């Protein structure tokens, strides 16, 4: 890890298009300005970690929960007249 000291208004350049500027220092906090190309994603680490944890949790939902959700949806949306969910002709032309 590279550790640098910067003062308010001073900048740090990373690569070809990322510029960090120290905006303000308050107590134990530092406000940074970040100029980066639109294709470079900039995230706060704690938010990114929370999103990744939520995604991992949702990806590991068990089959019982998925079956319960499917059953609830079937009760809300009855199949079209004469068609059953197992009937291959039940899919719309958009699904083919």
XYZ file of C-alpha atoms in Angstrom:
96
model
C 0.000 0.000 0.000
C 1.308 3.415 -0.945
C 0.808 6.012 1.800
C 1.000 9.705 0.872
C 0.479 12.955 2.708
C -1.567 15.569 0.863
C -2.914 18.944 1.892
C -6.229 20.551 0.993
C -6.265 21.366 -2.711
C -3.446 18.975 -3.581
C -4.063 16.218 -6.086
C -3.041 12.661 -6.792
C -3.130 11.252 -10.334
C -3.783 7.535 -10.878
C -3.200 6.077 -14.328
C -4.237 8.115 -17.336
C -7.534 9.559 -16.217
C -8.177 9.438 -12.481
C -7.469 12.474 -10.312
C -8.084 12.548 -6.554
C -8.254 15.981 -4.938
C -8.248 16.608 -1.191
C -11.256 18.882 -0.690
C -11.398 19.225 3.079
C -10.000 17.745 6.282
C -12.281 17.676 9.345
C -11.184 15.967 12.546
C -10.662 12.334 11.583
C -12.400 12.619 8.187
C -11.163 13.632 4.768
C -13.359 14.725 1.851
C -11.989 13.670 -1.523
C -12.993 14.755 -4.994
C -12.638 12.089 -7.671
C -12.405 12.853 -11.380
C -12.549 9.653 -13.413
C -13.728 8.577 -16.856
C -17.369 7.450 -17.002
C -16.354 3.851 -17.674
C -14.415 3.658 -14.388
C -16.592 2.513 -11.504
C -16.038 4.297 -8.198
C -17.649 2.762 -5.108
C -17.298 3.162 -1.370
C -15.850 -0.121 -0.134
C -18.453 -0.660 2.602
C -21.346 -0.187 0.161
C -19.773 -2.512 -2.418
C -19.202 -5.188 0.241
C -22.826 -4.929 1.427
C -24.149 -5.271 -2.138
C -21.887 -8.257 -2.814
C -23.026 -9.934 0.429
C -26.697 -9.368 -0.455
C -26.141 -10.762 -3.957
C -24.385 -13.831 -2.575
C -27.220 -14.410 -0.097
C -29.913 -14.104 -2.754
C -28.010 -16.481 -5.060
C -27.996 -19.179 -2.384
C -31.735 -19.208 -1.686
C -32.906 -22.776 -1.275
C -35.246 -24.641 -3.606
C -38.076 -24.636 -1.055
C -38.206 -20.840 -1.099
C -38.171 -20.778 -4.905
C -40.968 -23.382 -5.021
C -43.062 -21.386 -2.542
C -42.617 -18.236 -4.626
C -43.569 -20.074 -7.830
C -46.674 -21.510 -6.152
C -47.713 -18.057 -4.941
C -47.314 -16.655 -8.449
C -49.387 -19.499 -9.917
C -52.204 -18.632 -7.509
C -52.085 -14.979 -8.550
C -51.887 -15.558 -12.311
C -54.057 -18.466 -13.492
C -52.997 -20.169 -16.743
C -54.767 -19.242 -19.977
C -57.929 -21.227 -20.819
C -57.140 -24.781 -21.902
C -53.386 -24.473 -21.270
C -51.416 -25.887 -18.385
C -47.946 -24.767 -17.298
C -46.540 -28.138 -18.454
C -48.020 -27.668 -21.951
C -45.206 -26.570 -24.332
C -47.704 -24.535 -26.346
C -48.249 -22.384 -23.218
C -45.203 -20.250 -24.021
C -45.748 -17.097 -25.978
C -44.161 -16.521 -29.375
C -41.822 -14.004 -27.680
C -40.318 -16.831 -25.595
C -39.337 -18.920 -28.618
